[in-house]
Coordinates of C-alpha atoms and ligand atoms in Angstrom, one line a residue:
M1 CA -94.4 -11.6 114.7
F2 CA -94.0 -8.8 117.3
L3 CA -90.7 -7.1 117.7
G4 CA -91.4 -6.8 121.5
A5 CA -91.5 -10.6 121.7
I6 CA -88.3 -10.9 119.7
L7 CA -86.5 -8.3 121.8
R8 CA -87.3 -10.1 125.0
K9 CA -84.8 -12.7 124.1
G10 CA -82.3 -10.6 126.2
W11 CA -79.1 -8.6 126.2
H12 CA -75.7 -10.2 125.5
K13 CA -72.2 -9.1 124.5
S14 CA -71.4 -8.6 120.9
S15 CA -68.1 -9.8 119.4
E16 CA -66.8 -6.3 119.9
G17 CA -67.6 -6.5 123.6
R18 CA -70.5 -4.1 123.3
A19 CA -73.9 -4.6 124.9
C20 CA -76.2 -5.7 122.1
F21 CA -79.6 -7.2 121.8
L22 CA -79.9 -10.4 119.8
L23 CA -82.8 -10.3 117.4
N24 CA -83.4 -13.8 116.1
T25 CA -85.2 -12.8 112.9
F26 CA -86.2 -15.1 110.1
S27 CA -82.9 -16.2 108.9
E28 CA -80.1 -14.3 110.6
N29 CA -79.1 -12.6 113.9
I30 CA -79.2 -8.9 114.0
Y31 CA -77.4 -7.1 116.8
I32 CA -78.9 -3.8 118.0
N33 CA -76.9 -1.8 120.5
K34 CA -78.2 0.0 123.5
N35 CA -78.1 3.4 121.9
L36 CA -80.3 2.3 119.2
M37 CA -82.6 0.5 121.6
N38 CA -83.2 3.8 123.5
K39 CA -84.1 5.5 120.2
L40 CA -86.8 2.9 119.5
D41 CA -90.1 4.1 120.8
S42 CA -92.8 1.8 122.4
S43 CA -94.9 1.8 119.2
D44 CA -91.9 0.3 117.5
M45 CA -91.7 -2.4 120.2
D46 CA -95.3 -3.4 120.1
A47 CA -95.9 -3.2 116.4
D48 CA -95.7 -5.9 113.9
F49 CA -92.2 -6.2 112.5
P50 CA -92.3 -3.2 110.1
P51 CA -90.0 -2.9 107.1
A52 CA -89.3 0.7 108.2
L53 CA -87.9 -0.6 111.6
L54 CA -85.9 -3.3 110.0
K55 CA -84.4 -0.6 107.7
K56 CA -83.7 1.6 110.8
I57 CA -81.9 -1.3 112.6
M58 CA -80.0 -2.5 109.6
S59 CA -78.6 1.0 108.7
H60 CA -77.4 1.6 112.3
E61 CA -73.7 1.7 112.8
S62 CA -73.6 -1.3 115.1
C63 CA -74.8 -3.4 112.3
H64 CA -72.0 -2.2 110.0
R65 CA -69.5 -2.6 112.7
F66 CA -70.7 -6.1 113.2
S67 CA -70.3 -7.0 109.6
K68 CA -66.9 -5.3 109.4
V69 CA -65.6 -7.5 112.2
H70 CA -66.9 -10.6 110.3
L71 CA -65.5 -9.3 107.0
T72 CA -62.0 -8.9 108.7
S73 CA -62.0 -12.4 110.2
F74 CA -63.3 -13.9 107.0
T75 CA -60.5 -12.1 105.1
I76 CA -57.8 -13.4 107.6
Y77 CA -59.3 -16.9 107.4
F78 CA -59.3 -16.7 103.6
L79 CA -55.7 -15.4 103.5
L80 CA -54.5 -18.2 105.8
L81 CA -56.3 -20.8 103.6
T82 CA -54.7 -19.3 100.5
I83 CA -51.2 -19.5 102.1
L84 CA -51.7 -23.1 103.2
F85 CA -53.0 -24.0 99.8
S86 CA -50.1 -22.3 98.0
I87 CA -47.6 -24.2 100.3
A88 CA -49.3 -27.5 99.5
L89 CA -49.3 -26.7 95.8
I90 CA -45.6 -25.7 95.8
T91 CA -44.7 -28.9 97.8
L92 CA -46.6 -31.1 95.4
F93 CA -45.0 -29.4 92.4
K94 CA -41.5 -30.0 93.9
I95 CA -42.2 -33.7 94.6
Y96 CA -43.5 -34.1 91.1
S97 CA -40.5 -32.3 89.4
R98 CA -38.1 -34.5 91.5
F99 CA -40.0 -37.6 90.4
L100 CA -39.7 -36.6 86.7
E101 CA -36.0 -35.8 87.2
V102 CA -35.3 -39.3 88.7
K103 CA -37.4 -40.9 86.0
A104 CA -35.3 -39.2 83.3
I105 CA -32.0 -40.3 85.0
I106 CA -33.1 -43.9 85.3
K107 CA -34.3 -43.9 81.6
E108 CA -30.8 -42.9 80.6
L109 CA -29.3 -45.9 82.4
N110 CA -29.4 -49.4 80.9
Y111 CA -29.9 -51.1 84.3
T112 CA -33.2 -52.5 85.1
E113 CA -32.8 -52.3 88.9
L114 CA -30.8 -50.2 91.3
E115 CA -29.9 -50.7 94.9
C116 CA -29.7 -47.5 96.9
T117 CA -28.7 -46.4 100.3
K118 CA -29.5 -43.1 102.0
Q119 CA -26.6 -40.7 102.3
H120 CA -25.7 -39.5 105.8
S121 CA -25.4 -35.8 104.8
F122 CA -28.8 -34.1 105.0
L123 CA -27.5 -30.9 103.4
E124 CA -27.0 -32.7 100.1
Y125 CA -29.7 -32.3 97.6
K126 CA -29.3 -35.8 96.2
V127 CA -29.7 -38.2 99.1
W128 CA -29.6 -41.6 97.6
S129 CA -26.4 -43.3 96.3
C130 CA -27.2 -46.3 94.0
C131 CA -25.4 -49.2 92.4
P132 CA -26.9 -51.5 89.7
K133 CA -28.4 -54.6 91.2
D134 CA -25.7 -57.3 91.9
W135 CA -22.9 -54.7 91.8
K136 CA -20.8 -54.1 95.0
P137 CA -20.7 -50.6 96.4
F138 CA -17.4 -49.2 97.7
S139 CA -16.8 -45.5 98.4
S140 CA -18.0 -43.6 95.4
H141 CA -18.0 -46.6 93.0
C142 CA -19.7 -49.9 92.1
Y143 CA -17.9 -53.1 91.1
F144 CA -18.9 -56.1 89.1
T145 CA -16.8 -59.3 88.6
V146 CA -17.0 -60.9 85.2
S147 CA -16.3 -64.6 85.5
D148 CA -16.2 -65.3 81.8
S149 CA -12.6 -65.3 80.5
A150 CA -11.8 -62.9 77.6
S151 CA -8.9 -60.8 76.2
W152 CA -8.2 -57.4 77.7
R153 CA -9.9 -55.6 74.8
E154 CA -13.0 -57.8 75.0
S155 CA -13.2 -57.5 78.7
E156 CA -13.1 -53.7 78.4
E157 CA -15.8 -53.9 75.8
K158 CA -18.0 -56.0 78.1
C159 CA -17.6 -53.3 80.8
S160 CA -18.4 -50.6 78.3
S161 CA -21.6 -52.4 77.2
M162 CA -22.7 -52.0 80.9
G163 CA -21.9 -48.3 81.0
A164 CA -18.8 -49.1 83.0
H165 CA -15.0 -49.6 82.4
L166 CA -12.4 -52.1 83.7
M167 CA -11.6 -51.4 87.3
V168 CA -9.2 -48.5 88.1
I169 CA -7.3 -48.9 91.4
H170 CA -6.1 -45.8 93.3
S171 CA -5.8 -47.1 96.9
Q172 CA -4.8 -50.2 98.9
E173 CA -8.3 -50.0 100.5
E174 CA -10.0 -50.2 97.2
Q175 CA -7.8 -53.1 96.1
D176 CA -8.4 -54.9 99.4
F177 CA -12.2 -54.4 99.1
I178 CA -12.5 -56.1 95.7
T179 CA -9.8 -58.8 96.1
K180 CA -11.5 -60.1 99.2
T181 CA -14.3 -61.2 96.9
L182 CA -12.1 -62.7 94.2
D183 CA -10.9 -66.3 93.6
P184 CA -7.2 -66.5 94.6
K185 CA -6.5 -69.1 91.9
A186 CA -7.6 -66.8 89.1
A187 CA -6.3 -63.5 87.5
Y188 CA -8.5 -60.5 86.8
Y189 CA -7.9 -57.8 84.2
I190 CA -7.9 -54.3 85.5
G191 CA -8.1 -51.0 83.5
L192 CA -4.4 -50.5 83.2
S193 CA -2.4 -51.0 80.0
D194 CA 0.9 -49.9 78.3
A195 CA 0.4 -47.3 75.6
G196 CA 3.9 -48.2 74.4
H197 CA 7.4 -47.8 75.9
R198 CA 6.1 -48.7 79.4
Q199 CA 3.7 -45.7 79.5
W200 CA 1.0 -47.0 81.9
R201 CA -2.5 -45.6 81.2
W202 CA -5.7 -46.0 83.2
V203 CA -8.8 -46.6 81.0
D204 CA -10.7 -43.7 82.7
Q205 CA -7.8 -41.3 81.9
T206 CA -7.0 -40.7 85.5
P207 CA -3.2 -40.2 86.0
Y208 CA -1.0 -43.2 86.7
N209 CA 0.5 -42.4 90.0
E210 CA 3.8 -44.4 90.7
S211 CA 3.4 -44.0 94.4
A212 CA 0.0 -45.7 94.4
T213 CA 0.8 -48.9 92.5
F214 CA 0.6 -52.4 93.8
W215 CA 2.9 -54.5 91.5
H216 CA 4.0 -57.9 92.7
Q217 CA 7.7 -58.2 93.4
G218 CA 9.6 -58.3 90.0
E219 CA 6.7 -56.9 88.0
P220 CA 6.2 -55.5 85.5
N221 CA 8.8 -57.7 83.8
F222 CA 8.2 -58.0 80.0
D223 CA 7.8 -55.2 77.5
H224 CA 5.5 -57.4 75.4
E225 CA 3.1 -57.8 78.3
Q226 CA 1.1 -54.6 77.8
C227 CA -2.0 -55.4 79.9
V228 CA -2.4 -55.8 83.7
T229 CA -4.1 -58.3 85.9
V230 CA -4.6 -58.5 89.7
N231 CA -3.8 -61.9 91.1
H232 CA -2.9 -63.6 94.4
R233 CA 0.8 -64.6 94.8
K234 CA 2.6 -65.7 98.0
S235 CA -0.2 -64.7 100.4
D236 CA -0.7 -61.2 98.8
W237 CA -2.8 -59.7 96.0
G238 CA -0.9 -57.6 93.5
W239 CA -0.5 -56.6 89.8
N240 CA 1.2 -58.5 87.0
D241 CA 1.7 -57.4 83.4
V242 CA 0.5 -60.0 81.0
T243 CA 0.0 -60.3 77.2
C244 CA -3.3 -58.6 76.2
N245 CA -4.8 -61.5 74.2
G246 CA -4.6 -64.0 77.1
K247 CA -8.1 -65.0 78.4
Q248 CA -8.7 -63.8 81.9
K249 CA -11.6 -62.9 84.2
S250 CA -12.1 -59.2 84.9
V251 CA -13.6 -56.6 87.2
C252 CA -15.8 -53.7 85.9
Q253 CA -16.3 -50.4 87.7
V254 CA -18.8 -47.6 87.4
K255 CA -19.4 -44.4 89.4
K256 CA -22.3 -44.6 91.9
I257 CA -25.6 -43.0 90.6
Y258 CA -26.8 -40.2 92.9
L259 CA -30.6 -39.7 93.0
Ligands
LIG301 C1 4.4 -65.8 83.9 C2 3.5 -64.6 83.5 C3 4.3 -63.3 83.7 C4 4.8 -63.2 85.1 C5 5.7 -64.4 85.4 C6 6.1 -64.4 86.8 C7 6.2 -66.9 83.2 O1 5.5 -65.9 83.0 O2 2.4 -64.6 84.3 O3 3.5 -62.2 83.4 O4 5.5 -62.0 85.2 O5 4.9 -65.6 85.2 O6 6.9 -65.5 87.1
LIG302 CA1 4.5 -60.1 84.1

């Protein structure tokens, strides 16, 4: 192969914007700049491609500059790839940790299925609020009506076995929400009982607030009635104290599960 023939391929601009000559050699492109071209004599041009010339070309600064440019772009490319890869890895790790966390929470619960709704607030870390399947969600709690009749103690134990407790009522809205779903001919135990001497206690230990009670007119009326039901009387739902061993339906309540 003659260098002269190779060099006739023509001038073009290098990546640095300098006038270089493209030598399409055996396996790669070599750029020779004009300064070097002028230094090459005619014997160089017409000779067979001599190893000495190749050495001359390769050692010239334009070659080094050329490879430096490529090394820099390669480094930037590699750095960008590394950053992207790291972001992907961190994201995957976060998703997997969250998956393990949710799995652990669900394992702790004795419910087989949850029904979840997405929270409106996007600043919150936990975005799903869930109730066990067939429980009714209201505000921050879930409610379940037990249709089997039992004593107050048995009813509370039934709720406990489901990780819940008898319903605690702290507002008219809460009472209205649940009573809308109840049978007006039945009475339902709630989580309120007399600890003795008319000391009313909620099962979840929240304070008994006199101003947020919904007793029927004339109730509570008997000291020996130490448990409370909610029932429908004269077009309104309200509370009635009853004996604790009477068999009644009941309503259980549990806090929503946040995932
Ligand atoms: C029943 C019983 C009481 C309630 C009265 C109201 C007769 O007793 O349910 O707890 O206070 O009815 O009349
Ligand atoms: Ca009563």
